[in-house]
C-alpha positions as a Markdown table, in Angstrom:
| # | Residue | x | y | z |
|---|---|---|---|---|
| 1 | Unk | -19.2 | 161.4 | 66.0 |
| 2 | Unk | -17.5 | 161.0 | 69.4 |
| 3 | Unk | -15.5 | 157.8 | 70.1 |
| 4 | Unk | -13.7 | 156.8 | 73.3 |
| 5 | Unk | -11.1 | 154.1 | 73.3 |
| 6 | Unk | -8.4 | 152.6 | 75.5 |
| 7 | Unk | -4.9 | 153.4 | 74.3 |
| 8 | Unk | -1.3 | 153.0 | 75.3 |
| 9 | Unk | -0.1 | 155.4 | 72.6 |
| 10 | Unk | 2.3 | 157.7 | 74.5 |
| 11 | Unk | 2.9 | 160.0 | 71.5 |
| 12 | Unk | -0.7 | 160.9 | 71.0 |
| 13 | Unk | -1.2 | 161.5 | 74.7 |
| 14 | Unk | 2.0 | 163.6 | 74.9 |
| 15 | Unk | 0.7 | 165.8 | 72.1 |
| 16 | Unk | -2.6 | 166.4 | 73.8 |
| 17 | Unk | -0.8 | 167.0 | 77.1 |
| 18 | Unk | 0.9 | 170.1 | 75.9 |
| 19 | Unk | -1.9 | 172.6 | 76.5 |
| 20 | Unk | -2.4 | 171.4 | 80.1 |
| 21 | Unk | 1.3 | 171.2 | 80.8 |
| 22 | Unk | 1.8 | 174.8 | 79.5 |
| 23 | Unk | -1.1 | 175.9 | 81.7 |
| 24 | Unk | 0.4 | 174.3 | 84.8 |
| 25 | Unk | 3.8 | 175.7 | 84.1 |
| 26 | Unk | 2.4 | 179.2 | 83.5 |
| 27 | Unk | 0.3 | 179.1 | 86.7 |
| 28 | Unk | 2.8 | 177.2 | 89.0 |
| 29 | Unk | 6.4 | 177.5 | 87.6 |
| 30 | Unk | 7.7 | 176.6 | 91.0 |
| 31 | Unk | 6.4 | 173.1 | 90.6 |
| 32 | Unk | 6.0 | 172.4 | 86.9 |
| 33 | Unk | 8.5 | 172.2 | 84.1 |
| 34 | Unk | 8.0 | 173.5 | 80.6 |
| 35 | Unk | 6.5 | 171.0 | 78.2 |
| 36 | Unk | 9.0 | 168.6 | 76.7 |
| 37 | Unk | 7.4 | 166.3 | 74.2 |
| 38 | Unk | 10.3 | 163.7 | 74.2 |
| 39 | Unk | 10.5 | 163.6 | 78.0 |
| 40 | Unk | 6.7 | 163.2 | 78.3 |
| 41 | Unk | 6.6 | 160.4 | 75.7 |
| 42 | Unk | 9.4 | 158.5 | 77.6 |
| 43 | Unk | 7.6 | 159.0 | 80.9 |
| 44 | Unk | 4.2 | 157.9 | 79.5 |
| 45 | Unk | 5.7 | 154.8 | 77.9 |
| 46 | Unk | 7.1 | 153.6 | 81.2 |
| 47 | Unk | 3.8 | 154.4 | 83.1 |
| 48 | Unk | 1.6 | 152.7 | 80.5 |
| 49 | Unk | 3.7 | 149.5 | 80.6 |
| 50 | Unk | 2.4 | 149.0 | 84.2 |
| 51 | Unk | -0.6 | 146.7 | 84.3 |
| 52 | Unk | -2.6 | 149.1 | 86.5 |
| 53 | Unk | -2.2 | 152.2 | 84.3 |
| 54 | Unk | -4.7 | 153.1 | 81.5 |
| 55 | Unk | -5.6 | 155.9 | 79.2 |
| 56 | Unk | -8.9 | 156.7 | 77.4 |
| 57 | Unk | -8.5 | 158.8 | 74.3 |
| 58 | Unk | -11.5 | 160.6 | 72.8 |
| 59 | Unk | -11.9 | 161.6 | 69.2 |
| 60 | Unk | -14.4 | 163.7 | 67.4 |
| 61 | Unk | -14.9 | 162.7 | 63.8 |
| 62 | Unk | -11.4 | 161.0 | 63.8 |
| 63 | Unk | -9.6 | 163.9 | 65.4 |
| 64 | Unk | -8.0 | 163.2 | 68.9 |
| 65 | Unk | -9.3 | 165.9 | 71.2 |
| 66 | Unk | -8.8 | 164.7 | 74.8 |
| 67 | Unk | -7.7 | 162.0 | 77.2 |
| 68 | Unk | -7.8 | 160.8 | 80.7 |
| 69 | Unk | -4.8 | 159.0 | 82.2 |
| 70 | Unk | -5.6 | 156.9 | 85.3 |
| 71 | Unk | -4.5 | 154.0 | 87.4 |
| 72 | Unk | -5.9 | 151.4 | 89.7 |
| 73 | Unk | -4.8 | 152.2 | 93.3 |
| 74 | Unk | -5.0 | 149.4 | 95.8 |
| 75 | Unk | -5.0 | 150.6 | 99.4 |
| 76 | Unk | -3.7 | 147.8 | 101.6 |
| 77 | Unk | -5.2 | 147.1 | 105.0 |
| 78 | Unk | -3.1 | 148.2 | 107.9 |
| 79 | Unk | -3.7 | 148.9 | 111.6 |
| 80 | Unk | -5.2 | 152.3 | 110.7 |
| 81 | Unk | -7.4 | 151.6 | 107.7 |
| 82 | Unk | -9.3 | 149.0 | 105.8 |
| 83 | Unk | -8.4 | 147.7 | 102.4 |
| 84 | Unk | -10.1 | 149.3 | 99.4 |
| 85 | Unk | -9.6 | 150.0 | 95.7 |
| 86 | Unk | -9.7 | 153.4 | 94.0 |
| 87 | Unk | -9.3 | 154.6 | 90.5 |
| 88 | Unk | -6.9 | 157.5 | 90.6 |
| 89 | Unk | -7.1 | 160.1 | 87.7 |
| 90 | Unk | -3.6 | 161.3 | 87.1 |
| 91 | Unk | -4.4 | 163.6 | 84.2 |
| 92 | Unk | -7.4 | 164.7 | 82.2 |
| 93 | Unk | -7.2 | 167.1 | 79.3 |
| 94 | Unk | -9.5 | 168.3 | 76.6 |
| 95 | Unk | -8.1 | 170.5 | 73.8 |
| 96 | Unk | -9.3 | 174.1 | 74.4 |
| 97 | Unk | -11.4 | 174.3 | 71.3 |
| 98 | Unk | -13.4 | 171.2 | 72.3 |
| 99 | Unk | -14.1 | 172.2 | 75.9 |
| 100 | Unk | -17.7 | 172.7 | 77.1 |
| 101 | Unk | -19.1 | 170.2 | 74.6 |
| 102 | Unk | -19.7 | 167.4 | 77.1 |
| 103 | Unk | -16.5 | 165.5 | 76.3 |
| 104 | Unk | -15.2 | 165.7 | 79.9 |
| 105 | Unk | -18.4 | 164.3 | 81.3 |
| 106 | Unk | -18.3 | 161.4 | 78.7 |
| 107 | Unk | -14.7 | 160.6 | 79.8 |
| 108 | Unk | -15.7 | 160.7 | 83.5 |
| 109 | Unk | -18.7 | 158.4 | 82.8 |
| 110 | Unk | -16.3 | 156.0 | 81.0 |
| 111 | Unk | -14.0 | 156.0 | 84.1 |
| 112 | Unk | -17.0 | 155.4 | 86.4 |
| 113 | Unk | -18.0 | 152.3 | 84.3 |
| 114 | Unk | -14.4 | 151.1 | 84.4 |
| 115 | Unk | -14.3 | 151.6 | 88.2 |
| 116 | Unk | -17.5 | 149.6 | 88.7 |
| 117 | Unk | -16.1 | 146.7 | 86.6 |
| 118 | Unk | -12.9 | 146.8 | 88.7 |
| 119 | Unk | -15.0 | 146.8 | 91.9 |
| 120 | Unk | -13.4 | 150.1 | 93.0 |
| 121 | Unk | -15.2 | 152.0 | 95.7 |
| 122 | Unk | -14.1 | 155.4 | 94.6 |
| 123 | Unk | -12.7 | 157.6 | 91.9 |
| 124 | Unk | -10.1 | 160.1 | 93.1 |
| 125 | Unk | -8.0 | 162.9 | 91.8 |
| 126 | Unk | -6.3 | 166.1 | 92.8 |
| 127 | Unk | -6.5 | 169.6 | 91.3 |
| 128 | Unk | -5.2 | 173.0 | 92.3 |
| 129 | Unk | -7.4 | 174.9 | 94.7 |
| 130 | Unk | -7.1 | 177.9 | 92.4 |
| 131 | Unk | -8.4 | 176.0 | 89.4 |
| 132 | Unk | -12.0 | 177.0 | 89.6 |
| 133 | Unk | -12.8 | 175.5 | 86.2 |
| 134 | Unk | -11.8 | 172.1 | 87.5 |
| 135 | Unk | -13.4 | 172.6 | 90.8 |
| 136 | Unk | -16.7 | 173.5 | 89.3 |
| 137 | Unk | -16.6 | 170.7 | 86.7 |
| 138 | Unk | -15.9 | 168.0 | 89.3 |
| 139 | Unk | -18.6 | 169.4 | 91.6 |
| 140 | Unk | -21.1 | 169.3 | 88.7 |
| 141 | Unk | -20.5 | 165.6 | 88.2 |
| 142 | Unk | -20.8 | 164.6 | 91.9 |
| 143 | Unk | -17.3 | 164.9 | 93.3 |
| 144 | Unk | -16.9 | 166.1 | 96.9 |
| 145 | Unk | -13.8 | 167.2 | 98.8 |
| 146 | Unk | -12.9 | 164.3 | 101.1 |
| 147 | Unk | -9.7 | 165.7 | 102.5 |
| 148 | Unk | -7.4 | 168.6 | 102.0 |
| 149 | Unk | -3.6 | 168.6 | 101.3 |
| 150 | Unk | -2.3 | 171.7 | 102.9 |
| 151 | Unk | 1.1 | 173.4 | 102.4 |
| 152 | Unk | 3.1 | 175.9 | 104.4 |
| 153 | Unk | 5.6 | 177.6 | 102.1 |
| 154 | Unk | 9.1 | 178.1 | 103.5 |
């Protein structure tokens, strides 16, 4: 049985973060640090105290297998753009042995319901261009590239 619940438990999230943090560090050590459980717990505790930060945890038969960490992002009107609200996904991770079982799609559906209740007009996230697994997953559930963040290495 699969269950999705809101949680502010930084320790559970930090444990489930390790595989994705290890992957990021392995692929992009110029940007990412090795996983440090205590530092990640401390960071998550601060973030989750903010009223606009949330986390959905998913468990299968009582075993925590994934999460999505996200926040409400209010874009204020200015001379260049209109005001709007987005739900920004900061992190999503499913333990490797539970991937390709529909859990990611369930989490994203839960985020979409949350966004609609919050009157958000979009769900947004970033992923590495080289992460074809993420690119294909997001494309399969209706995400489209809206803009590109380009970098010139010096």
